Coordinates of C-alpha atoms in Angstrom, one line a residue:
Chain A
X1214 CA -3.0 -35.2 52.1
X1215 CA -3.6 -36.1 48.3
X1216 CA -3.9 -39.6 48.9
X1217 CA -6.8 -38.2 51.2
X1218 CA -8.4 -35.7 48.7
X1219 CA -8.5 -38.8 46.0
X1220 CA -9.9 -41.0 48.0
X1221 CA -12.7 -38.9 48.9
X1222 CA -13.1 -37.7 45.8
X1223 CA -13.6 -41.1 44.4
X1224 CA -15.9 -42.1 47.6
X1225 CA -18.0 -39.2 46.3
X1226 CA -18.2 -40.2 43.0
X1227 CA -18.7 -43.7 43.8
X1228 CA -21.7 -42.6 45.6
X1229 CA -23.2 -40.4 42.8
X1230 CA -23.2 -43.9 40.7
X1231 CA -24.8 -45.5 43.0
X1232 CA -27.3 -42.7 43.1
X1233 CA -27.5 -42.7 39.6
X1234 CA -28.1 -45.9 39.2
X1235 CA -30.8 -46.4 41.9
X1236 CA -33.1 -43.4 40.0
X1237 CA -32.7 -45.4 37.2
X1238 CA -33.8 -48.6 38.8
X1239 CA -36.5 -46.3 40.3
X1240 CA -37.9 -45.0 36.9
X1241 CA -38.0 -48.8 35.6
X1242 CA -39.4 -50.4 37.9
X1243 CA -42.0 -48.1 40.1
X1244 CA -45.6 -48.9 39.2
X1245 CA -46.5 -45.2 38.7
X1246 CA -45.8 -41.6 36.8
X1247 CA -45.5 -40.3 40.4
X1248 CA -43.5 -42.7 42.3
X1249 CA -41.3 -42.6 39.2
X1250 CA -41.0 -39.1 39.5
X1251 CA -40.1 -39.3 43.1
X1252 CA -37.2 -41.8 42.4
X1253 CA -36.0 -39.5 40.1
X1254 CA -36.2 -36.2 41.8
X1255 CA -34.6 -37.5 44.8
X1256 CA -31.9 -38.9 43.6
X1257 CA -31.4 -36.9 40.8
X1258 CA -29.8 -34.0 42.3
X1259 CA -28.3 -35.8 44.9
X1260 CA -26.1 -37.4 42.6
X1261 CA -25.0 -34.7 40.3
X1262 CA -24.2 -32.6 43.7
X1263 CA -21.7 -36.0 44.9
X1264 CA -20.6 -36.5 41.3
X1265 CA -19.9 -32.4 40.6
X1266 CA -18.5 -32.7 44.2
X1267 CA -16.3 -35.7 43.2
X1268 CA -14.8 -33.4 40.4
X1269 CA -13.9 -30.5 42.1
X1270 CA -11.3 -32.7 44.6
X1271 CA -9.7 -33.7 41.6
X1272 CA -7.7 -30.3 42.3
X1273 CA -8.6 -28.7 38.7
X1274 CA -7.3 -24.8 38.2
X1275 CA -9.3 -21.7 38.6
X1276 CA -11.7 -21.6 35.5
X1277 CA -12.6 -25.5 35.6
X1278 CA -13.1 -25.4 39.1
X1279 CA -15.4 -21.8 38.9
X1280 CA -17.3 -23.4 36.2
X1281 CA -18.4 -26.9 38.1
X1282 CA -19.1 -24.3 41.0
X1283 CA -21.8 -22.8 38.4
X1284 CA -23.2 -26.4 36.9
X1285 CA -23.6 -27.2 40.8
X1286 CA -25.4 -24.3 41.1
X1287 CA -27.6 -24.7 38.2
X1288 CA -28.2 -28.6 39.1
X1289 CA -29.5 -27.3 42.6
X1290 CA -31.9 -25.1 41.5
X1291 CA -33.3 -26.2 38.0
X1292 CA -33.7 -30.4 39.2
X1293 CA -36.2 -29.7 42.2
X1294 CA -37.9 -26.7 40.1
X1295 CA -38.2 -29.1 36.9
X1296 CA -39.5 -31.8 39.1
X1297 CA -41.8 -29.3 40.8
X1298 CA -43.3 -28.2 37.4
X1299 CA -43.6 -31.3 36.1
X1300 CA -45.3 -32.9 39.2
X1301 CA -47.9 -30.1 39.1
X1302 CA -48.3 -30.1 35.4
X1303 CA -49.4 -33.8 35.8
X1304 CA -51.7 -33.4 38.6
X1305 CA -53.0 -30.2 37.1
X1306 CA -54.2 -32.3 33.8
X1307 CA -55.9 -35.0 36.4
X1308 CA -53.3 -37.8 36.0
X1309 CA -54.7 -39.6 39.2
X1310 CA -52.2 -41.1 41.9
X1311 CA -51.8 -44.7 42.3
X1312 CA -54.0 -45.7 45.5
X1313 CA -55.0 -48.5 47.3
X1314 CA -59.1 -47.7 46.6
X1315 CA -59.0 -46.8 43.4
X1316 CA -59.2 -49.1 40.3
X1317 CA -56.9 -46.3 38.1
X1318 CA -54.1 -48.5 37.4
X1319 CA -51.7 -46.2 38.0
X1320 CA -51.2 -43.3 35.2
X1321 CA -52.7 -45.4 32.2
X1322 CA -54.5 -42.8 30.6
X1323 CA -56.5 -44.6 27.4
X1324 CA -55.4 -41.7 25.3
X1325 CA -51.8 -41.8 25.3
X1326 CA -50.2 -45.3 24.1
Chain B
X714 CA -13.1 -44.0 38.9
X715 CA -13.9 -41.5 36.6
X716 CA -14.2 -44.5 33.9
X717 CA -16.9 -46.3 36.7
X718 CA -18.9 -43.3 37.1
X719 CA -19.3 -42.8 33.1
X720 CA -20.4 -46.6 33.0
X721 CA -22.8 -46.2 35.7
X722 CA -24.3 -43.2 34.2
X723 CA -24.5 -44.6 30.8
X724 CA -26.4 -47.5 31.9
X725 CA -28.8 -44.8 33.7
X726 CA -29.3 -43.2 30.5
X727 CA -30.1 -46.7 28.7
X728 CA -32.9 -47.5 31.2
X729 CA -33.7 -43.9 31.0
X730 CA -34.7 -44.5 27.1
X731 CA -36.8 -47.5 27.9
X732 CA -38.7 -45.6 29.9
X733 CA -38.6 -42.9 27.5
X734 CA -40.3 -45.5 24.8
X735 CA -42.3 -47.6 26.8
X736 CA -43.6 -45.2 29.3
X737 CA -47.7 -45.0 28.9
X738 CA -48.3 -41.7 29.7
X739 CA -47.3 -38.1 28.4
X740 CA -45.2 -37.6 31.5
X741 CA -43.8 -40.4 31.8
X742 CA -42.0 -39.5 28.5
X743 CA -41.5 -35.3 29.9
X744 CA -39.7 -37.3 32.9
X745 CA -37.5 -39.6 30.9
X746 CA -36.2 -36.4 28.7
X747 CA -35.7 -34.5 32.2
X748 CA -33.6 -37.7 33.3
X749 CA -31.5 -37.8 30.0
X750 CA -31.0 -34.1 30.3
X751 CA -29.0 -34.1 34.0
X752 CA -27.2 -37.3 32.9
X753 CA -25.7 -35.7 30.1
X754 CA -24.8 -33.3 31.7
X755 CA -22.6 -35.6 34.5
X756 CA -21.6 -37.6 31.2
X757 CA -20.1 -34.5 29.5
X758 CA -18.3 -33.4 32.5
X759 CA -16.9 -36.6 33.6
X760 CA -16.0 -37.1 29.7
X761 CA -14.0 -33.8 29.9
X762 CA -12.2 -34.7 32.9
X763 CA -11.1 -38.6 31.8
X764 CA -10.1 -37.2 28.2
X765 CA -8.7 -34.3 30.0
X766 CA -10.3 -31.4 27.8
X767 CA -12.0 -29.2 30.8
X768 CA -13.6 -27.5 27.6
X769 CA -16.6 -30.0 28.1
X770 CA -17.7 -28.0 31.2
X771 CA -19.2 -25.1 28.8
X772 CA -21.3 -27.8 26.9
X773 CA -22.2 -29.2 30.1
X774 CA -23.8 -25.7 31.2
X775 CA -25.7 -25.2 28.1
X776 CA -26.9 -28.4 28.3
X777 CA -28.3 -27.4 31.8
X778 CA -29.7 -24.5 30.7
X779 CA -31.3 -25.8 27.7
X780 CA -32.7 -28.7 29.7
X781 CA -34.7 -26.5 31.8
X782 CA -35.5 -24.4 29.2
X783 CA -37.6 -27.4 27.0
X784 CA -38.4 -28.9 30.0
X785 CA -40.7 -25.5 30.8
X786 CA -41.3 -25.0 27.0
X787 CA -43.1 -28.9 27.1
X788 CA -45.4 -27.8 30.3
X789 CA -45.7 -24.3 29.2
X790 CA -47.2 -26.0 25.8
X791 CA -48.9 -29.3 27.7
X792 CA -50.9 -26.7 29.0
X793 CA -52.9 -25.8 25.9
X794 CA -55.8 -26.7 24.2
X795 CA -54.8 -28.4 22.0
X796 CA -53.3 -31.0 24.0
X797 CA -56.2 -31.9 25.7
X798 CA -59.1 -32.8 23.2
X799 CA -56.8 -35.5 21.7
X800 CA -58.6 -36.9 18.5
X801 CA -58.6 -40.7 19.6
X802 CA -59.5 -39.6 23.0
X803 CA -62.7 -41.4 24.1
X804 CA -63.4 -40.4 28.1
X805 CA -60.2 -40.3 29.6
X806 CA -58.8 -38.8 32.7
X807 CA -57.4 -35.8 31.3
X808 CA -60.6 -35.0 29.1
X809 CA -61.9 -32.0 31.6
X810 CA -58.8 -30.3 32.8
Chain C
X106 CA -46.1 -43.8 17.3
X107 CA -49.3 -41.9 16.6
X108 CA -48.5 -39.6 19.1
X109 CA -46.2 -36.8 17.7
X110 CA -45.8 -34.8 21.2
X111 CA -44.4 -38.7 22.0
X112 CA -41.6 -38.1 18.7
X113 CA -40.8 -35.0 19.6
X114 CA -39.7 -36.0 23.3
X115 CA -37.4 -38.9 21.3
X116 CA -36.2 -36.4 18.9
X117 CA -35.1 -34.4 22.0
X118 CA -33.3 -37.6 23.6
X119 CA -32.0 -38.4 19.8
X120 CA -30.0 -34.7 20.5
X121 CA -29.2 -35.1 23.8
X122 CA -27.9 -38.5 22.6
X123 CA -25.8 -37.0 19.3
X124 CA -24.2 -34.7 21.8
X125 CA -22.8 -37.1 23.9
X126 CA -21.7 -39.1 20.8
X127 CA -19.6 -35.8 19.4
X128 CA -18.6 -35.0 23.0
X129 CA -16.8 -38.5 22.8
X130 CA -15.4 -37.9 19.5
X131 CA -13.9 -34.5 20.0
X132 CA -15.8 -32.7 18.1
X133 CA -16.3 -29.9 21.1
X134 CA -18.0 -27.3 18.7
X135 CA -20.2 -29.7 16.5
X136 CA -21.2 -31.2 20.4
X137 CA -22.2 -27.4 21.7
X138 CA -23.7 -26.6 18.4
X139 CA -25.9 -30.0 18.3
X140 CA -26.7 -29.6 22.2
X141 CA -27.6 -25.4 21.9
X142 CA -29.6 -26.0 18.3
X143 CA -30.4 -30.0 18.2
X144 CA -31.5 -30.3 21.6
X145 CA -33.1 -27.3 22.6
X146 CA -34.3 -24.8 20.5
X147 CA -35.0 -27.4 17.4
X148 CA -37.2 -29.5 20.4
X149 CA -39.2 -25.7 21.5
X150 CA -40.1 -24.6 17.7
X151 CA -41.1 -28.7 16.7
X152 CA -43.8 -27.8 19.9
X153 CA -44.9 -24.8 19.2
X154 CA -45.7 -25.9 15.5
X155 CA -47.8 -29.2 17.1
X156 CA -49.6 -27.3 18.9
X157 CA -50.4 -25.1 15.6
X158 CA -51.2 -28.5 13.9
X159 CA -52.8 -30.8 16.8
X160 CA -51.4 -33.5 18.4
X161 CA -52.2 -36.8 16.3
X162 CA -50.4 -37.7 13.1
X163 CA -53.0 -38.1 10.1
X164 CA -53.9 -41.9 9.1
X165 CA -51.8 -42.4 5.4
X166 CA -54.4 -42.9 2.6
X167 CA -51.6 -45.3 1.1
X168 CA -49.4 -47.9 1.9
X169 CA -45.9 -46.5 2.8
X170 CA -44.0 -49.9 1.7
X171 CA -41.9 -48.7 -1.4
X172 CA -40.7 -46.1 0.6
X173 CA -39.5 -48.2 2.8
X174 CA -38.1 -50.4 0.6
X175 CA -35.7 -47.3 -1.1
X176 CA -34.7 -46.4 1.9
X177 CA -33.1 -49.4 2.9
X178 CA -31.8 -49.8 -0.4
X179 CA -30.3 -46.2 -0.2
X180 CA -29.0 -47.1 3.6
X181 CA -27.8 -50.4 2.5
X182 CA -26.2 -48.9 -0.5
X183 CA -24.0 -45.9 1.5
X184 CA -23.3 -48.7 3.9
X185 CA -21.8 -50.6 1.3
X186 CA -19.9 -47.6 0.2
X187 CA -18.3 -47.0 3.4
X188 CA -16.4 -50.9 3.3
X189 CA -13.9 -49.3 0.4
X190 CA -13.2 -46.3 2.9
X191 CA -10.0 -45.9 5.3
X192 CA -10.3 -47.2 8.7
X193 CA -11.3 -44.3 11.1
X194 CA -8.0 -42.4 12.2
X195 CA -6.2 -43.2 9.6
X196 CA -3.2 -41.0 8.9
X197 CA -3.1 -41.4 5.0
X198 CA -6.5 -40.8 4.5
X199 CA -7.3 -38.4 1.9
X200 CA -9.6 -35.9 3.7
X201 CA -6.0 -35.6 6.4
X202 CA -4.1 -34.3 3.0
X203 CA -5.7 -32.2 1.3
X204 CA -6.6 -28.9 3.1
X205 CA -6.5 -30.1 6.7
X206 CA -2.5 -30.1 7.3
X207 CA -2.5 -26.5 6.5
X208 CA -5.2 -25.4 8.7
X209 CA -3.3 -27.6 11.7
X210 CA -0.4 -25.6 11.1
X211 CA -0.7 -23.1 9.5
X212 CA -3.6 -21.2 11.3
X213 CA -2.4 -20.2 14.8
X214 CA 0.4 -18.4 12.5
X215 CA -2.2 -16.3 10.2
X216 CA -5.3 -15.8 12.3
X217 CA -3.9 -15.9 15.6
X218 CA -6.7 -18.2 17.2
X219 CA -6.8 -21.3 19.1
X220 CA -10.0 -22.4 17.9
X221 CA -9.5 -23.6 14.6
X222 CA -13.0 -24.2 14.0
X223 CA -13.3 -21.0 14.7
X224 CA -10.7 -20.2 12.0
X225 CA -11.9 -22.2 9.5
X226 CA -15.5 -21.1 9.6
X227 CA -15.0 -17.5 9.6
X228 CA -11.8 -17.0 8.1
X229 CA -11.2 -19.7 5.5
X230 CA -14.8 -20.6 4.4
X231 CA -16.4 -17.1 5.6
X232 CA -18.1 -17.0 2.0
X233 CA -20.0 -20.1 3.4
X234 CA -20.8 -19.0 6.3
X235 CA -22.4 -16.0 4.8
X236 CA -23.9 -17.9 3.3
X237 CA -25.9 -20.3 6.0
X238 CA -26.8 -16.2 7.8
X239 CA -28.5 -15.5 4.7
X240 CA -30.4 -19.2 4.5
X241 CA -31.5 -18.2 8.2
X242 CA -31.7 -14.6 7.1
X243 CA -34.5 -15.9 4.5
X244 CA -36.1 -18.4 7.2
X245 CA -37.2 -15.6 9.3
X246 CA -38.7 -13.9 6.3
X247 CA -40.1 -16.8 5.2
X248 CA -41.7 -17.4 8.4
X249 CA -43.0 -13.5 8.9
X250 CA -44.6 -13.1 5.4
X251 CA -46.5 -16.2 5.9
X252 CA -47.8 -16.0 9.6
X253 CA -47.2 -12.6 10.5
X254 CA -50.1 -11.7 13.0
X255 CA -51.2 -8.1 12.6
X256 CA -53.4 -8.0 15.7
X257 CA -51.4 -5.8 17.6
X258 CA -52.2 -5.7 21.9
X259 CA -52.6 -1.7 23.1
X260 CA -51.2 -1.1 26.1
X261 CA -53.5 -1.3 28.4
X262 CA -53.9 -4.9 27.4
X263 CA -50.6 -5.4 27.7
X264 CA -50.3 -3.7 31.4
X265 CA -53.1 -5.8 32.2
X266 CA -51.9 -9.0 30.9
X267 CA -48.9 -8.3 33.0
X268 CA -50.4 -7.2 36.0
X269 CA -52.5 -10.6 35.6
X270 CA -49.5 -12.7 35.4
X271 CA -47.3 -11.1 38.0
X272 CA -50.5 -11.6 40.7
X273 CA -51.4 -14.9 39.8
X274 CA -50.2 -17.3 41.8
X275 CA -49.4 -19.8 39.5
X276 CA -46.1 -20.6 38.3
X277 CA -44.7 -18.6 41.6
X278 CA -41.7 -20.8 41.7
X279 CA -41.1 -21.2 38.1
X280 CA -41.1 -17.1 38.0
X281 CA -39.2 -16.4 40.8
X282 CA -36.2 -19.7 39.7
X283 CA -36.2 -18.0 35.8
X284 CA -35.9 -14.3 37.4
X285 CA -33.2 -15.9 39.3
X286 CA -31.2 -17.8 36.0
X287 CA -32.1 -15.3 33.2
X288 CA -29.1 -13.0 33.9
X289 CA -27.1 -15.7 33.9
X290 CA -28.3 -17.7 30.6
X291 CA -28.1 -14.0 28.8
X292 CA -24.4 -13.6 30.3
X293 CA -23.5 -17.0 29.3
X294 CA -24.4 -16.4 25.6
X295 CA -22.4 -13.3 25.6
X296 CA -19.2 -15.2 26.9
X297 CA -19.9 -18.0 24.5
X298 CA -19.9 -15.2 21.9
X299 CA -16.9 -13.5 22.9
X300 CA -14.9 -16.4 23.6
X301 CA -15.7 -18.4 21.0
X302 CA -12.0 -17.2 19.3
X303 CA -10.7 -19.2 22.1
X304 CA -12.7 -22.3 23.3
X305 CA -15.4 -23.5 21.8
X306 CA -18.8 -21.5 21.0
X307 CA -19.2 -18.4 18.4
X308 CA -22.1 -16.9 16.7
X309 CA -24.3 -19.2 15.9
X310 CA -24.4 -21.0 19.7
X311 CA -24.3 -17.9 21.0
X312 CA -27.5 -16.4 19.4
X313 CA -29.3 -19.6 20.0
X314 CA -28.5 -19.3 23.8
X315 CA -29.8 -15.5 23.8
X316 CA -32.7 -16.5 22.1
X317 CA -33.6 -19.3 24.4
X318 CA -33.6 -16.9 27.3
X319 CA -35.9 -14.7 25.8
X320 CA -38.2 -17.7 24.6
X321 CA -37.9 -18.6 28.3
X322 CA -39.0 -15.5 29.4
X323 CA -41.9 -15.5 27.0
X324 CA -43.1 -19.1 28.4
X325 CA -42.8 -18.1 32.0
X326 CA -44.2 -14.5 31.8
X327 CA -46.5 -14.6 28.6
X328 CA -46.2 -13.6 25.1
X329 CA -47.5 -10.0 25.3
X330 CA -45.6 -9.2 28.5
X331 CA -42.2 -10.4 26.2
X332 CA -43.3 -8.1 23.5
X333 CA -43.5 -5.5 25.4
X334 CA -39.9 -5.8 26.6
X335 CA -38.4 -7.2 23.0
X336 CA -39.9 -4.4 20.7
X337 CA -41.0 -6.4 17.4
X338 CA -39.7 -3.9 15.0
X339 CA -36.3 -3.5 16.5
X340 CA -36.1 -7.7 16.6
X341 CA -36.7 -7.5 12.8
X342 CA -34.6 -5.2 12.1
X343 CA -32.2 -6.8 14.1
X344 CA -32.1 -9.6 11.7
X345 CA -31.1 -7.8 8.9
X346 CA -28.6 -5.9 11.0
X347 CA -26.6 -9.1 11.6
X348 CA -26.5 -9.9 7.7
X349 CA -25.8 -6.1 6.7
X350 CA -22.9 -6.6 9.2
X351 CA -21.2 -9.7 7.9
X352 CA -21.4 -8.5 4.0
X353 CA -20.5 -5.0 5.0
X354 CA -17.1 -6.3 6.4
X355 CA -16.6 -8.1 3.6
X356 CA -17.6 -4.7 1.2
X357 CA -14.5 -3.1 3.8
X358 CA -12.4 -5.4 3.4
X359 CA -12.9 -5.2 -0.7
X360 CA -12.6 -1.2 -0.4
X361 CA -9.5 -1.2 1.4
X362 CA -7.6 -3.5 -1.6
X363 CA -7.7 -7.2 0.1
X364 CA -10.6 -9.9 -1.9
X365 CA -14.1 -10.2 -0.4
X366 CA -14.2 -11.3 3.3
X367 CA -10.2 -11.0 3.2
X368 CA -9.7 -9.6 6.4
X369 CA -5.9 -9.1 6.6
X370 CA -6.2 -5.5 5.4
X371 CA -8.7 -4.4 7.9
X372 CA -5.9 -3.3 10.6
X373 CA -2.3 -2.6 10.5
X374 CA -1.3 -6.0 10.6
X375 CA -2.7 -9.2 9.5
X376 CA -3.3 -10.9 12.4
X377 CA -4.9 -7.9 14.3
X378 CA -7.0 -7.7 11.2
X379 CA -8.2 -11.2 10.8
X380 CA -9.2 -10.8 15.1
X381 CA -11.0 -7.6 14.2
X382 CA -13.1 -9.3 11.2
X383 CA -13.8 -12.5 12.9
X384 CA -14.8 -11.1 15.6
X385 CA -17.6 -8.6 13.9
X386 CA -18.9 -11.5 11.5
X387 CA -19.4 -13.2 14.7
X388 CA -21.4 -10.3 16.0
X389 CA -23.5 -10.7 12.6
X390 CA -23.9 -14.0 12.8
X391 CA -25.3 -13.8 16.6
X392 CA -27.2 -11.2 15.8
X393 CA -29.2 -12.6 12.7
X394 CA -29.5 -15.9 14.6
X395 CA -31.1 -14.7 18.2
X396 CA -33.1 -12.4 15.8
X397 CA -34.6 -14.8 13.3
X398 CA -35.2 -17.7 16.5
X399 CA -36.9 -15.1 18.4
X400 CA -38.9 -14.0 15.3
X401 CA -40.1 -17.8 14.6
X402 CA -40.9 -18.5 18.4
X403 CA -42.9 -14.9 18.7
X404 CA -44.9 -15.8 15.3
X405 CA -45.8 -19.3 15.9
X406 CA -47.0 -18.2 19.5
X407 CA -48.9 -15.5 18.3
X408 CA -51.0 -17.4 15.6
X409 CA -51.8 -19.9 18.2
X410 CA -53.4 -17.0 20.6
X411 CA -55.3 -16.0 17.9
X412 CA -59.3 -16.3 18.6

């Protein structure tokens, strides 16, 4: 039985790294603010969830264990809503899309270097 | 495996600053913060759990909490005026918002 | 960069980042002070004062190149000065002789707390902690005498501006998500408070947590609305509250035959008394703080508003 609980806990973290580490890719490498954004998003709560997830197998007491039940909470509604905000902030302040007919290059607005 | 994950997210947070310096616009910058923000939290608690000090977990909460809180403060202040006629601005995108 | 919104998003990763790096040293108080004060509420008042100032830094009328120059004379200087120092960790270093052995041991026996930060900031050096409650004490001040808005919204603006804000549509999921978390952020800051004795957190996170919940609610549901909840007058005299508190133990604590901020005579015996004192100078010390940071936030805000 613990061998089983470890190794799922350790699949689960393994997973959130990988998670991790593809929104980080993501926010590299994408060409613009909102294909970044959606590398991020996606992953990003995804991966706290697996890695909070991972935690709690590792059979911590009462306290520990009530507290990562609250930063899992937390993570699952402030991520998406943060994402949300800033998505809308961005379109709202006509940051244009990257598109195939336009010649916007993606998010380069001239004022900002 | 606790020691993996802290690597993994530590290398997250190190392309997380690159974007966070290179990234040409405004939000670009809001998103990197965002990004720094959740992985500090997963550092902290991971951190707490391979040093074994569960203390960590209250730092990790605040951290969320004070993450969303700046992250709304930056919108809720992108929003204003002032932010939009920016002095060097010369017919941008984000000149009529 | 000429950008400062651009600074103060690094300056916000430069916190996040110092966090991490006390987290990993151990320093679990310093890490939840830095991440409360550093990272959040330093990051919302540098905003709010850009967007007092505009967004661009000024072009320099002169070349900044000495200044340069003494700084990395100064840096190379103190970096020189730390080659003569003991290696980090080192058992026979001075600063592990002097005072520190005694507060190791010697502090679970006469204050009764785990936390010996704790302890040692409210207990041994509580003179010096007064101290930084009056420095914010005198911030707040500072910061009302010189922007203090007068305009004053009657109520019928104030139902309006509500009204407006509750019905518009906009920010419908950021209002109903921070209705939602609010409770929870203001609970939180009372545990951190209240259980700062015991883990780590006291006054001073405590207050900045509160006040960040109210500056939350300000954001989300507009200045007026907030003031209508958080009455302006009671805020300020909150502030002084928190200071009147701290000294006036410390006036006790002198009246009952012990030295200033002595609190082994406040109960029967010492260690019930130092729980008691701690305790209410870390009610002060809350108080002031939320006080003064909601103060500083509801100041800025309202200049900006200003026609």
């Amino acid at each position: 039985m613990d061998t089983i609980v470890s190794m799922a806990s350790a699949l689960c973290l393994l997973l959130g790294s990988f998670l991790c580490l593809s929104g980080g890719v993501g926010i590299l490498r994408f060409p613009d603010f909102y294909t970044r954004m959606h590398a991020v998003g996606v992953t990003d709560t995804l991966a706290a969830a697996m890695i909070l997830i991972g935690l709690m197998l590792q059979n911590p007491e009462g306290l520990v264990m009530l507290k990562l039940l609250l930063i899992l909470l937390m993570t699952i509604f402030i991520s998406p809503v943060a994402s949300h905000a800033l998505a809308k902030a961005a379109f709202k302040n006509d940051l244009v899309p990257l598109s195939d007919s336009n010649e916007n290059k993606g998010g380069t607005e001239s004022s900002i270097s | 495996m606790l020691i993996a994950a802290t690597i993994a997210i530590l290398l997250v947070m190190i392309l997380g600053i690159i974007r966070g310096v290179v990234g040409p616009t405004l939000y670009d910058r809001i998103l990197a913060v965002n990004m720094f923000g959740t992985k500090t939290v997963l550092l902290i608690s991971l951190l707490g759990f391979a040093m074994g000090r569960p203390d960590f977990l209250d730092i990790a909460i605040v951290y969320a909490l004070i993450n969303f809180i700046s992250i709304i403060g930056v919108l809720h202040f992108s929003d204003s005026a002032v932010f939009k006629h920016d002095p060097h601005d010369s017919g941008s995108t984000n000149k009529d918002a | 960069m000429r950008d400062l919104f651009a600074v103060i998003m690094m300056t916000g990763i430069f916190g996040l980042l110092s966090a991490s790096f006390f987290v990993a040293m151990d320093a679990v108080d310093v890490a939840f002070t830095e991440a409360s004060v550093g990272a959040g509420i330093a990051t919302l008042l540098m905003l709010t004062a850009v967007t007092l100032t505009g967004r661009s830094e000024d072009s320099e009328r002169h070349k900044p190149m000495w200044a340069l120059v003494v700084v990395f004379t100064t840096g190379g200087l103190l970096i020189y000065g730390t080659l003569d120092m003991p290696y980090f960790g080192f058992a026979e270093a001075p600063v592990h002789q002097h005072v520190a052995p005694r507060y190791i041991y010697d502090s679970m026996q006469e204050t009764g707390l785990p936390n010996i930060v704790t302890s040692v900031l409210a207990s041994y050096r509580g003179f010096d902690t007064l101290g930084e409650v009056v420095v914010i004490f005198t911030a707040g001040m500072g910061v009302l005498a010189l922007l203090r808005v007068e305009r004053r919204p009657g109520i019928d603006q104030i139902m309006a501006d509500s009204i407006f804000y509750l019905m518009h549509e906009r920010h419908l999921i950021l209002r109903i998500v921070t209705k939602m978390l609010l409770p929870f952020i203001l609970l939180f800051a009372l545990y951190v408070q209240f259980h700062g004795d015991f883990g780590p957190g006291g006054g001073f996170q405590a207050g900045v947590i509160f006040a960040a919940g109210i500056i939350l609610y300000a954001m989300v549901f507009g200045l007026n609305t907030a003031r209508y909840v958080v009455n302006r007058t009671f805020v300020r005299s909150l502030s002084a509250i928190g200071v009147l508190l701290y000294g006036g133990v410390g006036v006790v604590s002198m009246l009952l035959g012990g030295n200033f901020l002595d609190y082994d005579v406040l109960a029967d015996s010492p260690v019930a008394g130092q729980h008691l004192g701690i305790l209410l100078i870390e009610l002060g010390v809350g108080l002031t703080v939320a006080a003064v940071m909601v103060i500083i936030f509801f100041n800025f805000c309202g200049r900006r508003d200003l026609p």
